[in-house]
Coordinates of C-alpha atoms in Angstrom, one line a residue:
M29 CA 0.0 -16.7 14.2
S30 CA -3.2 -14.6 14.1
D31 CA -6.1 -16.0 16.0
Q32 CA -9.6 -15.7 14.7
K33 CA -11.1 -13.7 17.6
H34 CA -11.9 -10.8 15.3
P35 CA -15.3 -11.4 13.6
R36 CA -15.3 -11.5 9.9
F37 CA -16.8 -8.3 8.3
D38 CA -20.3 -9.0 7.1
L39 CA -20.4 -7.4 3.7
K40 CA -24.0 -8.4 3.0
R41 CA -25.2 -6.8 6.3
Y42 CA -23.1 -3.7 5.6
R43 CA -24.7 -3.3 2.1
A44 CA -28.2 -3.8 3.6
A45 CA -27.5 -1.1 6.2
H46 CA -25.7 1.3 3.8
P47 CA -27.6 1.4 0.6
L48 CA -26.6 4.0 -2.1
R49 CA -27.5 7.3 -0.6
P50 CA -28.7 10.5 -2.3
R51 CA -26.1 13.2 -2.9
R52 CA -27.9 15.5 -0.4
V53 CA -27.5 12.9 2.3
Q54 CA -23.9 12.2 1.4
G55 CA -23.2 15.9 1.6
E56 CA -24.7 16.1 5.1
E57 CA -22.5 13.2 6.2
T58 CA -19.3 14.8 5.1
D59 CA -20.0 18.0 7.1
A60 CA -18.3 16.3 10.1
L61 CA -15.1 15.8 8.1
T62 CA -12.3 18.3 8.2
P63 CA -11.9 20.5 5.1
M64 CA -8.8 18.6 4.0
M65 CA -10.6 15.3 4.3
K66 CA -13.5 16.6 2.3
A67 CA -11.1 17.5 -0.5
I68 CA -9.4 14.1 -0.3
K69 CA -12.8 12.4 -0.4
A70 CA -13.8 14.4 -3.5
V71 CA -10.6 13.4 -5.3
H72 CA -10.8 9.8 -4.3
S73 CA -14.4 9.6 -5.5
V74 CA -13.1 10.2 -9.0
T75 CA -10.1 7.9 -8.8
S76 CA -11.5 4.9 -6.8
T77 CA -15.2 4.2 -7.6
G78 CA -14.7 0.5 -7.0
S79 CA -16.0 -0.3 -10.4
T80 CA -13.8 -2.7 -12.4
R81 CA -15.5 -2.0 -15.8
P82 CA -12.8 -1.2 -18.4
E83 CA -14.0 2.3 -19.0
D84 CA -14.2 3.1 -15.3
L85 CA -10.7 1.6 -14.6
E86 CA -9.3 3.7 -17.5
R87 CA -10.8 6.8 -15.9
Q88 CA -9.5 6.0 -12.5
R89 CA -6.0 5.2 -13.8
S90 CA -5.8 8.4 -15.8
A91 CA -7.0 10.5 -12.8
Q92 CA -4.3 9.0 -10.7
E93 CA -1.6 9.9 -13.3
V94 CA -2.8 13.5 -13.2
F95 CA -2.7 13.5 -9.4
G96 CA 0.8 12.2 -9.6
R97 CA 2.0 15.0 -11.9
L98 CA 0.3 17.6 -9.6
V99 CA 1.9 16.7 -6.3
T100 CA 5.3 15.1 -7.2
P101 CA 8.3 17.2 -5.9
S102 CA 9.7 17.4 -9.5
L103 CA 12.1 20.3 -8.9
L104 CA 14.1 18.2 -6.4
I105 CA 14.3 14.9 -8.2
H106 CA 14.9 13.4 -11.6
T107 CA 13.7 10.2 -13.2
S108 CA 15.3 7.6 -15.5
P109 CA 12.9 5.1 -17.2
L110 CA 13.9 1.5 -17.9
T111 CA 12.2 -1.8 -18.6
I112 CA 12.9 -4.9 -16.6
G113 CA 12.0 -7.8 -18.8
T114 CA 8.4 -6.7 -19.7
V115 CA 8.0 -4.6 -16.5
P116 CA 8.1 -0.8 -17.0
A117 CA 10.1 0.9 -14.2
E118 CA 12.0 4.0 -13.3
W119 CA 14.7 5.2 -11.1
V120 CA 13.9 8.2 -9.0
Q121 CA 16.9 10.1 -7.6
M122 CA 17.7 13.3 -5.9
N123 CA 19.2 16.1 -7.9
Q124 CA 21.8 16.7 -5.2
G125 CA 24.4 14.3 -3.8
H126 CA 22.8 11.1 -2.4
D127 CA 23.5 7.6 -1.1
R128 CA 24.4 5.4 -4.1
R129 CA 25.1 2.4 -2.0
H130 CA 21.5 1.6 -1.0
V131 CA 18.3 1.3 -2.9
V132 CA 14.6 1.7 -1.9
L133 CA 12.4 -0.7 -4.0
Y134 CA 9.0 0.9 -3.9
C135 CA 5.7 -1.0 -4.5
H136 CA 2.9 1.5 -5.3
G137 CA -0.6 1.2 -4.0
G138 CA -3.9 1.4 -5.9
G139 CA -5.9 -1.7 -4.7
Y140 CA -4.0 -3.8 -7.3
T141 CA -6.3 -2.4 -9.9
C142 CA -4.8 1.1 -10.4
G143 CA -1.4 2.8 -10.3
Q144 CA 1.2 3.5 -12.9
L145 CA 4.7 5.1 -12.8
G146 CA 3.3 8.7 -12.7
Y147 CA 1.2 7.9 -9.7
A148 CA 4.0 6.0 -8.0
R149 CA 6.3 9.0 -8.5
V150 CA 4.6 10.9 -5.7
L151 CA 5.8 8.6 -2.9
A152 CA 8.9 7.5 -4.8
G153 CA 10.0 11.1 -4.9
K154 CA 9.3 11.6 -1.2
L155 CA 11.1 8.4 -0.3
A156 CA 14.2 9.5 -2.3
L157 CA 14.2 12.9 -0.4
A158 CA 13.6 11.3 3.0
T159 CA 16.1 8.5 2.8
G160 CA 18.7 10.0 0.5
C161 CA 18.7 6.7 -1.5
D162 CA 17.9 6.0 -5.1
V163 CA 14.4 4.7 -5.4
L164 CA 13.3 2.1 -8.0
S165 CA 9.6 2.0 -8.7
F166 CA 7.9 -0.4 -11.1
E167 CA 4.6 -0.8 -12.9
Y168 CA 3.4 -4.3 -12.0
R169 CA 0.6 -5.8 -14.0
L170 CA -2.9 -4.8 -12.7
A171 CA -6.1 -6.6 -12.0
P172 CA -8.6 -7.6 -13.3
E173 CA -6.7 -7.9 -16.6
H174 CA -3.9 -9.7 -14.7
A175 CA -5.0 -11.4 -11.6
Y176 CA -2.9 -12.9 -8.8
P177 CA -0.1 -13.9 -8.9
A178 CA 1.0 -11.5 -11.7
A179 CA 1.9 -8.6 -9.3
V180 CA 4.0 -10.8 -7.1
E181 CA 5.7 -12.4 -10.1
D182 CA 6.6 -8.9 -11.3
A183 CA 7.9 -7.8 -7.9
V184 CA 10.2 -10.9 -7.8
R185 CA 11.4 -10.1 -11.3
V186 CA 12.4 -6.6 -10.2
W187 CA 14.0 -8.0 -7.1
D188 CA 16.0 -10.4 -9.3
Y189 CA 17.1 -7.5 -11.5
L190 CA 18.6 -5.6 -8.5
M191 CA 20.4 -8.8 -7.4
H192 CA 21.8 -9.3 -10.9
M193 CA 23.0 -5.7 -10.9
G194 CA 25.2 -6.6 -7.9
I195 CA 23.1 -4.8 -5.3
G196 CA 23.0 -7.0 -2.3
A197 CA 19.8 -7.9 -0.5
R198 CA 21.1 -6.1 2.6
D199 CA 21.4 -2.9 0.7
V200 CA 17.7 -2.8 -0.4
I201 CA 14.8 -1.4 1.6
V202 CA 11.4 -2.5 0.3
A203 CA 8.6 0.1 0.8
G204 CA 5.0 0.0 -0.1
D205 CA 1.7 1.7 0.5
S206 CA -1.8 0.2 0.7
A207 CA -1.9 -2.7 -1.8
G208 CA 1.8 -2.0 -2.3
G209 CA 2.3 -2.7 1.4
N210 CA 0.6 -6.0 0.8
L211 CA 3.0 -6.6 -2.1
A212 CA 6.1 -5.6 -0.2
L213 CA 5.2 -8.2 2.5
E214 CA 4.4 -10.8 -0.1
L215 CA 7.7 -10.1 -1.9
A216 CA 9.5 -10.7 1.4
L217 CA 7.6 -13.9 2.0
A218 CA 8.3 -15.1 -1.6
I219 CA 12.0 -14.4 -1.1
K220 CA 11.9 -16.3 2.2
A221 CA 10.2 -19.3 0.6
Q222 CA 13.0 -19.4 -2.0
G223 CA 15.6 -19.6 0.8
R224 CA 17.1 -16.2 -0.1
R225 CA 18.3 -13.3 2.0
Q226 CA 15.8 -10.8 3.2
P227 CA 15.9 -7.0 2.3
R228 CA 17.5 -4.7 4.9
A229 CA 14.1 -3.4 6.1
L230 CA 10.4 -2.9 5.2
V231 CA 8.6 0.4 5.2
L232 CA 4.8 0.0 5.1
M233 CA 2.3 2.9 4.8
S234 CA -1.3 1.9 5.6
P235 CA -0.6 -1.6 4.4
W236 CA -3.5 -3.9 3.3
T237 CA -2.7 -7.1 5.2
D238 CA -6.0 -8.8 5.7
M239 CA -8.2 -9.5 2.6
A240 CA -10.6 -11.4 4.9
M241 CA -11.7 -8.0 6.2
T242 CA -11.8 -9.1 9.9
G243 CA -10.4 -5.9 11.5
E244 CA -12.3 -4.0 14.1
S245 CA -11.6 -0.7 12.4
Y246 CA -14.0 -1.7 9.6
Q247 CA -16.8 -0.8 12.0
S248 CA -15.1 1.8 14.3
C249 CA -13.7 3.9 11.5
L250 CA -16.4 3.4 8.9
A251 CA -17.8 6.9 9.4
L252 CA -14.4 8.5 9.7
D253 CA -12.7 7.2 6.6
P254 CA -12.8 9.8 3.8
M255 CA -11.4 7.5 1.2
L256 CA -12.1 3.8 1.6
T257 CA -15.3 1.8 1.8
P258 CA -15.9 -1.9 2.3
D259 CA -17.4 -2.1 -1.1
Y260 CA -14.3 -0.7 -2.7
I261 CA -12.0 -3.0 -0.8
D262 CA -14.2 -6.0 -1.8
S263 CA -14.2 -5.0 -5.5
C264 CA -10.4 -4.7 -5.4
R265 CA -9.8 -8.1 -3.7
T266 CA -12.2 -9.8 -6.0
A267 CA -10.5 -8.3 -9.1
Y268 CA -7.1 -9.3 -7.7
R269 CA -8.0 -12.9 -6.8
G270 CA -9.6 -13.6 -10.2
E271 CA -11.9 -16.5 -11.0
A272 CA -11.6 -18.6 -7.9
E273 CA -15.1 -19.8 -7.0
E274 CA -14.6 -19.7 -3.2
P275 CA -11.5 -17.7 -2.5
D276 CA -9.8 -18.2 0.9
W277 CA -9.2 -14.6 1.8
A278 CA -7.1 -15.7 4.8
D279 CA -4.7 -17.5 2.5
P280 CA -1.2 -16.1 3.5
R281 CA -0.4 -15.6 -0.2
L282 CA -3.2 -13.0 -0.3
S283 CA -3.3 -11.8 3.4
P284 CA 0.2 -11.7 4.9
L285 CA -1.4 -11.2 8.3
Y286 CA -1.9 -15.0 8.4
A287 CA 1.6 -15.9 7.2
D288 CA 4.6 -17.2 9.0
L289 CA 6.5 -13.9 9.4
R290 CA 9.5 -15.2 11.2
G291 CA 12.7 -14.1 9.7
L292 CA 11.3 -11.0 8.0
P293 CA 13.4 -7.8 8.3
P294 CA 12.9 -4.8 10.6
T295 CA 9.7 -3.1 9.7
L296 CA 8.3 0.4 10.1
I297 CA 4.5 0.7 9.8
Q298 CA 2.6 4.0 9.6
V299 CA -1.2 4.4 9.6
G300 CA -3.8 7.1 10.3
T301 CA -6.5 7.0 13.0
N302 CA -9.3 7.6 10.5
E303 CA -9.0 4.6 8.1
I304 CA -10.9 1.4 8.1
L305 CA -7.6 -0.5 7.4
K306 CA -6.1 0.8 10.7
S307 CA -6.5 -2.7 12.2
D308 CA -4.6 -4.2 9.3
S309 CA -1.6 -2.2 10.5
Q310 CA -2.1 -2.8 14.2
R311 CA -2.5 -6.5 13.8
I312 CA 0.4 -7.1 11.4
Y313 CA 2.5 -5.1 13.9
E314 CA 1.3 -7.4 16.7
E315 CA 2.0 -10.5 14.6
L316 CA 5.5 -9.3 13.7
R317 CA 6.4 -8.7 17.3
A318 CA 4.9 -12.0 18.4
Q319 CA 7.0 -13.8 15.8
E320 CA 10.2 -12.0 17.0
V321 CA 10.5 -9.5 14.2
Y322 CA 11.6 -6.0 15.1
A323 CA 8.7 -3.7 14.2
V324 CA 7.7 -0.1 14.9
L325 CA 4.1 1.1 14.6
E326 CA 3.3 4.8 14.2
I327 CA -0.3 6.0 14.3
Y328 CA -1.0 9.6 13.1
E329 CA -4.0 11.4 14.6
E330 CA -6.8 12.6 12.3
C331 CA -5.0 11.1 9.2
W332 CA -6.5 9.0 6.5
H333 CA -5.3 6.3 4.1
V334 CA -1.8 6.9 2.7
F335 CA -1.8 10.5 4.0
Q336 CA 1.9 10.6 3.3
Q337 CA 1.1 11.5 -0.3
M338 CA -0.3 14.9 0.6
P339 CA 1.3 18.3 1.2
I340 CA 0.4 18.4 4.9
P341 CA 2.5 18.7 8.1
Q342 CA 1.6 15.1 9.2
A343 CA 3.0 13.8 6.0
A344 CA 6.2 15.7 6.4
R345 CA 6.6 14.3 9.9
A346 CA 5.9 10.8 8.7
M347 CA 8.5 11.0 5.9
E348 CA 11.1 12.4 8.3
S349 CA 10.4 9.4 10.5
V350 CA 10.9 7.1 7.5
G351 CA 14.3 8.7 6.9
R352 CA 15.3 8.3 10.5
F353 CA 14.2 4.7 10.6
V354 CA 16.1 3.9 7.4
Q355 CA 19.3 5.6 8.5
K356 CA 19.1 3.8 11.9
I357 CA 18.7 0.4 10.1
L358 CA 21.5 1.2 7.7

């Protein structure tokens, strides 16, 4: 299990040392970022302010839907909507011939506070093209309107749907990015707790595995990360946890880093060098290996949080690697 040698991130000290800065100063600080990172930072400042006020969340969610429509490879895939109980979902499939025997169950990111089917379609489409499999994405209930464990309950409901369709657990790859990576792991742990068979594999892109915020990269990558801030992550985890007076952020139901990971399926983890959640990927990889789970960690230079969404060479290489991993496991 994880030890506690990593010091807990001191959010109060961070806020004292990093007060809100004038736009002029913020502009000077971004001069060190690459042009692509500047563009990503500008987009993300609109979609992820960290505010959980209803009007701000609505704006963030709408902006993500627009982003999804702009970058989804729509000419190469088609989608089929469905509802699983009360959970909106959609199949994303290649227009050409593809593998109908296996399914990728995709859990979208968005800090558990944002993300709908249009936003999910970006990586769902890329996963379909990279793996050749049908991809099922779903719109789990979002915080703060629906706090923990709503998202996990919805994920289990969608898993049950696949099983009831006659798709065996060994024919399903579960993928997720950011908070969706957290959800993918928590789904696998929930299935394990029920004594059921595990999926064939896990594919995790910049997974959020430690809500206790103890990773070293919170300090070392703070100035490099063009997307995430400790305040944003704290606002998301607080919205997700709900009304608990003193939440235990190291609870394995919130932070899979601290869970008993034995028996989980082969896992591919991808992360960028420039994200404050880099340690979340490195440490879950170490824990998986220590608990005798086959795991592969890929670290992409000069890349940011969930860079796989973007039309850049590193994203293409990462998705090609996902395809190779899945075909090897299958």
